[in-house]
Amino acid sequence: MQIFALAASLALTLAALFVLVPAVRSMLRVIRTGGPASPSRIDDPVARTVTMLKETVLHTRMLQWTWVGVMHWFVFAAFLFLSTAVVGAYVQLFDPEWAWPIVGHWYPFEWFSEFIGALSTIGIIWLIVHRQKHHPRSEGRRSRFFGSTFWQAYFVEYLALLEGAAILFIRGAEFHLADHESATRAHFPLASWLGDALYPASQATNENLVHFVAFFKIALAMVWLIVIGRNLTMGIAWHRFTAWFNIWFKRESSGRTALGAVKPLAVDGKAVTLDDIDDLREDVALGVGAIEDFSWKSLLDFTTCTECGRCQSQCPAWHTEKPLSPKLLMKGLREHTYLKAAGQAGHARRALIGKGDADEGFYNPDGGDFVIDGDVLWSCTTCGACVEQCPVDIEHVDHIVDMRRYQVLIESHFPAELNQLFKGLETRGNPWNMTPSARMDWAKGLPFEVKEIGKDLESLESVDWLFWVGCAGAYEDRARKTTRAVAELLHMAGVSFGVLGNRETCTGDSARRAGNEFVYQALAQENVETFKEFKVKKVVATCAHCFNTLKNEYKAFGIELEVVHHTQLLNRLVREGRLTPVAPEDSANKRSITYHDPCYLGRHNQVYSPPRELLQALPGASYVEMERNSERSFCCGAGGARMWMEESLGERINLNRSTEAVGTGADQIVVGCPFCRVMISDGVTALQAKSEARDEVEVLDVAQMLLASVKAGETATEAEKVPEAPTAAAPAAPGTAAPAGPESSGAAGASLFDEEPAEPPTRPTSGASLFDEPSAEPTAPATTSSSLFDEAPTQSPTRPTSGASLFDEPTAEPTAPATTSSSLFDIPADEAPVHTTIRTPEPAAEGAAEPTPPGSLFDVEEEPAARGAHPTAGAEPSPGRHTAPEEPKGLFDR
C-alpha cells in the first residue's frame, strides 16, 4: 500500500504542477491585458492588509447572511488547515506516526484539527442542503443560484465534504496506530471514537490505513488543482486564491465598499478632467468600449466572482424581471475576457455592448456579435446593493458606469429620454430644463425671510449652514413641500442658514451616473467655484443624491465640505431639545408609519439611524419596518438616471417597492429623498387606482412629519372642516393667498398655518399628504394622464391629482388646462406603456417667453419618429411626442 500511495501521489503531484503552473501564468497574463489602475489602489498597505485579514479571516462581509456566513467560515478554516494537512500527508507516506514538531501533540492544535474537520463537514452539508432548497428548479429567477454553473458548484461542495471528513478519518487511524503517551482520548477527542468504530486493532493494518488516507488527501488536493487549472473561469474555486488580492486592492484603503463616489473617468490610470480634453489622443477610449479598456483590477474582479448570487438576490432590476443580473454580468465579462485572450473565433471581433433578441440571451449569446445587451447596461439604478452584498469586494457599479461613459461620450448611444436630461443640465443647469430665475419660487409665502447669497448675505460665514435646495427641491411640487418644511424647522430651531438662490445649479449626479462625465464636471466646477467664492463650509441637503455628490465627489475638485442630510440635522435638533414634537390631541387614533431608505443616503453613506430615531420620536405614531430595510433596502427605481428613463421591461421597480410598503399596513410611507417621493408616490397612486392600497395611505418626507408634529395640534389625525370658497366679489389676486384667519383653519385637512385655499378640492388626493403645505403659487391638479407638472384645468376636478396634499392650495386664478399626456417623456398612444411615470414640471412663470435652449454635445441623429427630443422652451408641447427645434443649433451639435 505504501509503494502504491507513494507512486500515485507523486504522479498526481507532477500532473497538477504540469497543469497549474501554466494556468497561473495564463491567468496573470490575461489580467495584465487590462489597463493601469489608479495609483491609490496600493496606498496605505498596512490598512489594506488589516482590511483583507478582517474580511477573510473574520468573514465580516460573509456574515451579512449569518448562518451562511458561519457555515462558510467552517469550510474556509478547514481549507486553510487542509493546506498544512496535505503537506503533512506527504511525510506520512514515509512515516505514518509522524506529527508536526512542537505543536503536533499540543492540545489546542489537536482539538482544533478535529473540531474544524467535524464543523467543516457539518458546514458543507448545510450549504449543500441550502443550495438544493433554494435551487432554481423550485424558485426560478428568485433563486440567487439562477444562472450559476452548477457542475462547478457541485464539484467544489463535494470535494470540500471529503476534505473535511478526511481530517477525522486520518486522525482516527493515528489514534489506533499510536502507542505513546499522547494516544489518549484527551488528545483525540472526536477521532478516537471514530477510530474505535471503524478501524481494526492491527498495527500493520492501521499503518496501511494511514498511508491510504494520506494518499487520499493528496489526491483530493491534486485533482482540485488539475480541475481548476483547466478551468480559469471557475470563480467558485479560484476565489479561494484570488479573493485575498481582490480585497487588498479594493478601491478604498479605509475598507469601505466602492460606494458613495463613482470611480473617476480615467485614461491610462489617470483621472481625466475637462482641462485635459484637448490633450487627449483622437483614438482614446473614454470609459470602457472593449475588454482591454478595463483596468487590471476590473479583470481581477471578473476572475474572482464566486457566482454566489448575493448581488443578484438584492438587485432591484433582476427582481423586477429585467435582464440585469450583477452576477451574470461579471460571469459574462469573465467568459468573454478569457475566450478572447485564448483567441477563440468570434470573441476577438465582438462588440462589448450590442442589441439582440432576448430569446438568444443577454450575455454572450451563441453566434452573437456582442458581449452584453444594451438593456442590461441601462437597467441599473446604481443603488449599490450588489457592491454592498459582495463578499469579495467586486465593484459592479463602477464597471457599469464606465461602460455607460463609453456609450455616451464615444458612441453617442444612449436611451432617447436622456437627451432631455443632458440638454436641461447643459443649458439651464437643471434636469427639468426650467428657468434658473424660478429657483427661489419655493420660498414665496413663507412667514420669514430666506436669506439669499448676493442679496441678503455677502458670504456664508455669517450663517450656520448653506441650505442646498437642489433642483427637485426648487422645481418639483412635492419636493418643494419638503424644502419649505426644512426651512420652517430650521427657523423654529433658531438655526441660521442661507441659500444660493439662482447661483445654485445641479450637482450633476444624474449626468455622471448616466455616463455623461463632462457635463457632470462642468456643473461641479461651477458649484465649487461658487462655494469657494462665498466661503461655504457646512451644507445641509434634502436630496440624497445631492448629499452624496457634495459629500463624496466634490472633494476631487479641491474643496472640503461638512455635508449633512436634513434628517441628520433635524434629528440632532430634536435630541438637543431645540425642536419638540407634540403629541396629537386624539392619542387614541394612533397612526402607523414605515420608512423607505434612500439608496444614496443609506447604502451609499450608511445613514440609517437618524431618520428612524426622528420618526420614532414622534408622539402618537407607531413605527413598522418593511421586510427589506437598512442594508437590504429595496431601491425606488430612480437612481442611476433611471428617474428620467421609462421602464419598458418587466415590473416597475417603484411599484414593487410601493407594494411592499403598503403591505406593512402603514398609514404613512416616509421617505428622505425627493426622487424616492416621486417614485413611491406614483407607485402608491397606481395601487390605489387598482384598489390594492387604501386611499388613506400617503407618502411624506421626514421633515413634513416632524413639522406637523412640532406645530401644536397639527397631526395626521386632525382633518379639519372645509371652509366656504371665497365669493366672486373678492377673488384672490394672482399669486397672492387670501389672509388666514380663525375661520379658515377649518379647511379640509389644512394646516393651522396654511392660508385659505381659493377653491378647495372636493376630495383629498389619493396618496396625498396630510402635512403637505402649498408653495406660494401652486398649480391646480393636473388632468388625467398629464404630467405632474402640467398647468391646472380651469374647473377643479372632482378628485385632485394623485400625490397632492390635503393642505395644498389651488391657484386663485387657475391657468389653462394642460394638454392630455403632454409630458416631456410622452410617447404615442399606440406605443405607450400601461403606466407612465411623468416627472417634468411646466415653467414656473406662466406665459413667460424663454430662449430656445441651444443644442447639446450629446444630440444624436435619429429618425424623427424615434427621437426623444426636447420641446422648445416656453412653448406648449404637442400631445404624445415632442419635436426638437431646428434653430438655433448649439456649438457642439452633431
XYZ file of C-alpha atoms in Angstrom, residues 11-388:
378
model
C 2.232 11.096 -10.317
C -0.749 13.226 -9.322
C 1.515 15.929 -7.904
C 3.520 16.162 -11.117
C 0.333 16.235 -13.186
C -1.102 19.001 -11.031
C 2.059 21.089 -11.340
C 2.116 20.497 -15.090
C -1.414 21.921 -15.367
C -1.387 24.532 -12.611
C 1.812 26.440 -13.371
C 0.839 27.330 -16.961
C -2.712 28.099 -15.746
C -1.491 30.640 -13.208
C 0.783 32.224 -15.775
C -2.088 32.384 -18.250
C -4.391 33.964 -15.671
C -1.809 36.609 -14.801
C -1.261 37.306 -18.494
C -4.986 37.824 -19.024
C -5.292 40.142 -16.032
C -2.305 42.156 -17.273
C -4.117 42.852 -20.555
C -6.214 45.338 -18.597
C -5.114 48.938 -18.394
C -3.441 50.595 -15.414
C -5.468 51.033 -12.249
C -5.448 54.105 -10.050
C -2.239 54.512 -8.010
C -4.464 54.775 -4.934
C -5.024 51.013 -5.176
C -1.713 50.487 -3.387
C -1.802 53.324 -0.855
C -1.636 52.611 2.902
C -0.565 48.952 2.677
C -0.959 48.412 6.419
C -4.618 49.463 6.395
C -5.229 47.344 3.293
C -3.675 44.298 4.913
C -5.790 44.761 8.031
C -8.912 45.073 5.886
C -8.000 41.955 3.921
C -7.459 39.892 7.065
C -10.614 41.221 8.662
C -12.788 40.381 5.665
C -11.229 36.978 5.041
C -10.287 35.557 8.423
C -13.171 37.167 10.323
C -15.615 36.814 7.430
C -17.117 40.231 8.178
C -18.831 40.536 4.812
C -19.871 36.905 4.570
C -21.632 37.230 7.913
C -24.148 39.656 6.439
C -26.019 36.384 5.872
C -25.482 34.970 9.331
C -25.894 31.210 9.024
C -24.488 31.015 5.523
C -21.512 33.029 6.759
C -20.972 30.830 9.825
C -21.096 27.593 7.852
C -18.851 29.017 5.162
C -16.304 30.041 7.809
C -16.063 26.435 8.982
C -15.337 25.290 5.423
C -12.925 28.191 4.876
C -10.975 27.412 8.050
C -10.813 23.725 7.154
C -9.473 24.623 3.705
C -6.658 26.667 5.245
C -5.864 23.919 7.709
C -6.025 21.291 4.994
C -3.223 23.110 3.206
C -0.946 22.188 6.109
C -2.526 18.733 6.371
C -1.630 17.965 2.748
C 1.998 18.865 3.446
C 1.900 16.552 6.459
C 0.342 13.809 4.342
C 3.440 13.670 2.145
C 5.550 12.970 5.227
C 3.077 10.373 6.489
C 3.575 8.393 3.294
C 7.007 7.581 4.739
C 6.296 7.725 8.496
C 2.655 7.027 9.456
C 3.236 8.148 13.069
C 4.742 11.488 12.103
C 3.398 14.646 13.808
C 4.275 18.306 13.437
C 7.210 19.366 15.626
C 6.351 21.360 18.755
C 2.612 21.685 18.090
C 1.933 18.165 16.850
C 0.817 16.874 20.256
C -0.250 20.245 21.671
C -3.823 20.027 22.927
C -5.129 23.227 21.246
C -3.706 22.164 17.886
C -5.111 18.650 18.127
C -8.519 19.799 19.285
C -8.702 22.440 16.573
C -7.724 19.851 13.951
C -10.547 17.546 14.881
C -13.257 20.057 15.591
C -12.606 22.028 12.422
C -12.818 18.771 10.462
C -16.164 17.971 12.070
C -17.528 21.516 11.761
C -16.377 21.753 8.150
C -18.264 18.548 7.381
C -21.386 19.909 9.077
C -20.960 23.273 7.369
C -20.623 21.947 3.843
C -23.574 19.576 4.307
C -25.626 22.568 5.483
C -24.529 24.582 2.417
C -25.314 21.690 0.069
C -28.810 21.419 1.533
C -29.217 25.199 1.352
C -28.333 25.216 -2.349
C -30.793 22.427 -3.083
C -33.529 24.055 -1.017
C -33.139 27.298 -2.991
C -32.442 25.679 -6.349
C -33.746 27.424 -9.498
C -35.829 24.343 -10.314
C -38.120 25.342 -7.431
C -37.574 29.101 -7.143
C -36.781 30.089 -10.728
C -35.398 33.626 -11.052
C -35.957 34.207 -7.350
C -33.117 31.799 -6.595
C -29.779 33.506 -6.111
C -28.226 30.471 -7.782
C -30.121 31.103 -11.027
C -27.548 31.204 -13.811
C -24.693 29.752 -11.747
C -22.584 26.945 -13.222
C -23.872 24.005 -11.228
C -21.320 21.315 -12.094
C -18.626 23.591 -10.719
C -20.602 24.219 -7.542
C -21.208 20.512 -7.022
C -17.535 19.701 -7.620
C -16.427 22.247 -5.017
C -19.064 21.253 -2.465
C -18.428 17.523 -2.566
C -14.679 17.901 -2.635
C -14.928 20.149 0.426
C -17.071 17.486 2.092
C -14.389 14.856 1.536
C -11.637 17.261 2.611
C -13.240 17.921 5.972
C -14.085 14.288 6.606
C -10.565 13.177 5.675
C -9.153 15.078 8.644
C -11.196 12.953 11.063
C -10.546 9.688 9.231
C -6.768 10.035 9.309
C -6.840 11.143 12.935
C -8.878 8.059 13.806
C -6.250 5.818 12.205
C -3.473 7.695 14.011
C -5.203 7.065 17.358
C -5.211 3.310 16.821
C -1.683 3.340 15.464
C -0.001 5.398 18.192
C 1.430 3.665 21.243
C 2.943 6.657 23.049
C 1.645 8.758 25.914
C -0.219 11.098 23.560
C -2.503 8.296 22.314
C -5.353 9.171 24.685
C -8.890 10.398 24.174
C -7.787 13.759 25.555
C -5.525 14.114 22.505
C -8.111 12.616 20.104
C -11.434 13.939 21.475
C -13.500 13.034 18.380
C -11.325 10.844 16.188
C -10.756 8.264 18.941
C -14.441 7.343 18.891
C -14.441 7.195 15.109
C -11.344 5.016 15.204
C -12.895 2.590 17.681
C -15.952 2.247 15.430
C -14.190 1.868 12.076
C -10.606 0.713 12.447
C -9.194 -2.680 13.487
C -6.603 -3.114 16.231
C -3.907 -4.494 13.921
C -0.795 -2.301 13.793
C 0.054 -3.173 10.182
C -3.498 -2.566 9.006
C -3.596 0.839 10.648
C -0.291 1.791 9.056
C -1.736 0.952 5.651
C -4.864 2.952 6.504
C -2.730 5.987 7.361
C -0.863 5.580 4.053
C -4.177 5.323 2.176
C -5.853 8.293 3.873
C -2.678 10.392 3.367
C -2.745 9.464 -0.304
C -6.482 10.259 -0.406
C -5.873 13.779 0.979
C -3.103 14.366 -1.542
C -5.248 13.031 -4.363
C -8.148 15.328 -3.438
C -5.863 18.346 -3.421
C -4.189 17.447 -6.726
C -7.465 16.673 -8.501
C -8.728 20.031 -7.243
C -5.711 21.830 -8.705
C -5.920 19.983 -12.018
C -9.605 20.791 -12.487
C -9.292 24.490 -11.663
C -6.136 24.713 -13.766
C -8.156 23.532 -16.737
C -10.988 25.993 -15.973
C -9.677 29.519 -15.450
C -13.218 30.912 -15.322
C -14.160 28.674 -12.389
C -14.620 31.525 -9.956
C -16.256 29.394 -7.279
C -12.898 27.612 -6.921
C -10.378 30.304 -7.891
C -11.814 32.812 -5.417
C -10.077 30.834 -2.664
C -6.840 32.242 -4.040
C -7.801 35.475 -5.816
C -10.143 36.919 -3.159
C -7.204 37.834 -0.930
C -5.734 40.032 -3.670
C -9.071 41.413 -4.821
C -9.886 42.593 -1.306
C -6.404 44.015 -0.765
C -6.627 46.086 -3.962
C -10.168 47.357 -3.277
C -10.882 50.975 -4.125
C -10.800 52.401 -0.608
C -7.873 51.668 1.696
C -10.142 52.529 4.631
C -12.025 49.321 3.959
C -15.328 50.864 2.924
C -17.062 49.480 -0.118
C -16.826 51.071 -3.574
C -19.952 53.147 -2.997
C -20.597 56.846 -2.493
C -18.449 58.471 -5.141
C -18.189 56.954 -8.600
C -14.720 55.970 -9.769
C -13.269 58.893 -11.781
C -13.093 58.715 -15.547
C -9.528 57.623 -16.248
C -7.201 57.178 -19.192
C -4.087 55.083 -18.581
C -4.903 55.027 -14.891
C -5.012 58.832 -14.554
C -8.178 60.811 -13.914
C -9.345 62.900 -16.868
C -10.860 66.355 -16.429
C -12.351 68.913 -18.770
C -8.971 70.641 -18.925
C -7.413 67.505 -20.386
C -9.748 67.125 -23.361
C -7.580 68.992 -25.848
C -4.533 66.904 -24.929
C -6.179 63.507 -25.391
C -5.384 61.273 -28.348
C -8.026 61.141 -31.042
C -8.444 57.392 -30.631
C -8.570 57.458 -26.818
C -11.295 55.389 -25.168
C -13.307 57.440 -22.686
C -14.831 54.810 -20.476
C -14.883 51.161 -21.481
C -15.702 50.112 -25.017
C -13.715 46.864 -25.166
C -12.482 44.377 -22.622
C -8.954 45.823 -22.870
C -10.276 49.205 -21.725
C -10.995 47.787 -18.283
C -8.226 48.113 -15.726
C -6.376 45.033 -14.496
C -8.302 45.373 -11.222
C -11.569 45.080 -13.139
C -10.364 41.866 -14.785
C -9.364 40.597 -11.346
C -12.918 41.379 -10.224
C -14.352 39.234 -13.015
C -11.950 36.403 -12.211
C -12.826 36.459 -8.520
C -16.622 36.302 -8.859
C -17.796 33.212 -6.936
C -21.248 33.122 -8.575
C -22.753 33.067 -5.073
C -25.619 35.257 -6.301
C -25.856 37.543 -3.270
C -25.680 40.530 -5.599
C -28.389 39.050 -7.789
C -30.645 38.373 -4.812
C -30.615 42.061 -3.883
C -30.665 43.645 -7.347
C -33.874 45.654 -7.978
C -33.537 45.235 -11.747
C -33.303 41.446 -11.508
C -36.179 41.302 -9.008
C -38.435 43.080 -11.491
C -37.767 40.787 -14.468
C -35.150 42.933 -16.154
C -32.107 41.372 -17.832
C -29.529 42.860 -15.473
C -28.003 40.418 -13.003
C -24.746 41.661 -11.462
C -23.638 38.034 -11.172
C -24.393 37.178 -14.792
C -22.755 40.445 -15.857
C -19.500 39.526 -14.105
C -19.761 35.968 -15.393
C -20.382 37.135 -18.973
C -17.490 39.591 -18.915
C -15.189 36.935 -17.435
C -16.142 34.390 -20.071
C -15.527 36.867 -22.877
C -12.221 38.034 -21.349
C -10.686 34.574 -21.194
C -12.077 33.341 -24.504
C -10.838 36.445 -26.277
C -7.429 36.082 -24.638
C -7.356 32.452 -25.789
C -8.024 33.605 -29.353
C -11.330 31.817 -29.716
C -13.012 32.606 -33.010
C -15.833 35.106 -32.731
C -14.794 36.741 -29.466
C -11.996 38.828 -30.959
C -14.473 40.850 -33.017
C -17.383 41.006 -30.581
C -18.595 44.441 -29.541
C -18.798 44.888 -25.802
C -22.340 46.329 -25.929
C -24.919 45.424 -28.535
C -28.549 44.643 -29.134
C -30.035 41.262 -29.862
C -33.045 39.046 -29.453
C -33.958 38.352 -25.829
C -34.555 34.709 -26.733
C -30.906 34.375 -27.701
C -29.648 35.642 -24.359
C -28.402 38.935 -22.947
C -24.865 37.737 -22.186
C -22.549 36.295 -24.850
C -25.369 34.886 -26.995
C -24.406 31.941 -29.187
C -23.420 33.280 -32.555
C -23.982 36.852 -31.407
C -21.758 39.791 -32.193
C -21.832 41.387 -28.744
C -20.986 40.517 -25.151
C -23.641 42.410 -23.183
C -27.053 43.531 -24.354
C -27.630 47.281 -24.010
C -30.764 46.660 -21.951
C -28.541 45.134 -19.279
C -26.410 48.254 -19.088
C -29.272 50.742 -18.832
C -31.362 48.729 -16.360
C -29.006 49.560 -13.489
C -30.192 52.028 -10.848
C -26.682 52.221 -9.309
C -28.327 51.512 -5.949
C -25.188 49.678 -4.822
C -26.947 46.604 -3.413
C -24.607 44.358 -5.413
C -21.483 46.066 -4.071
C -22.853 46.073 -0.528
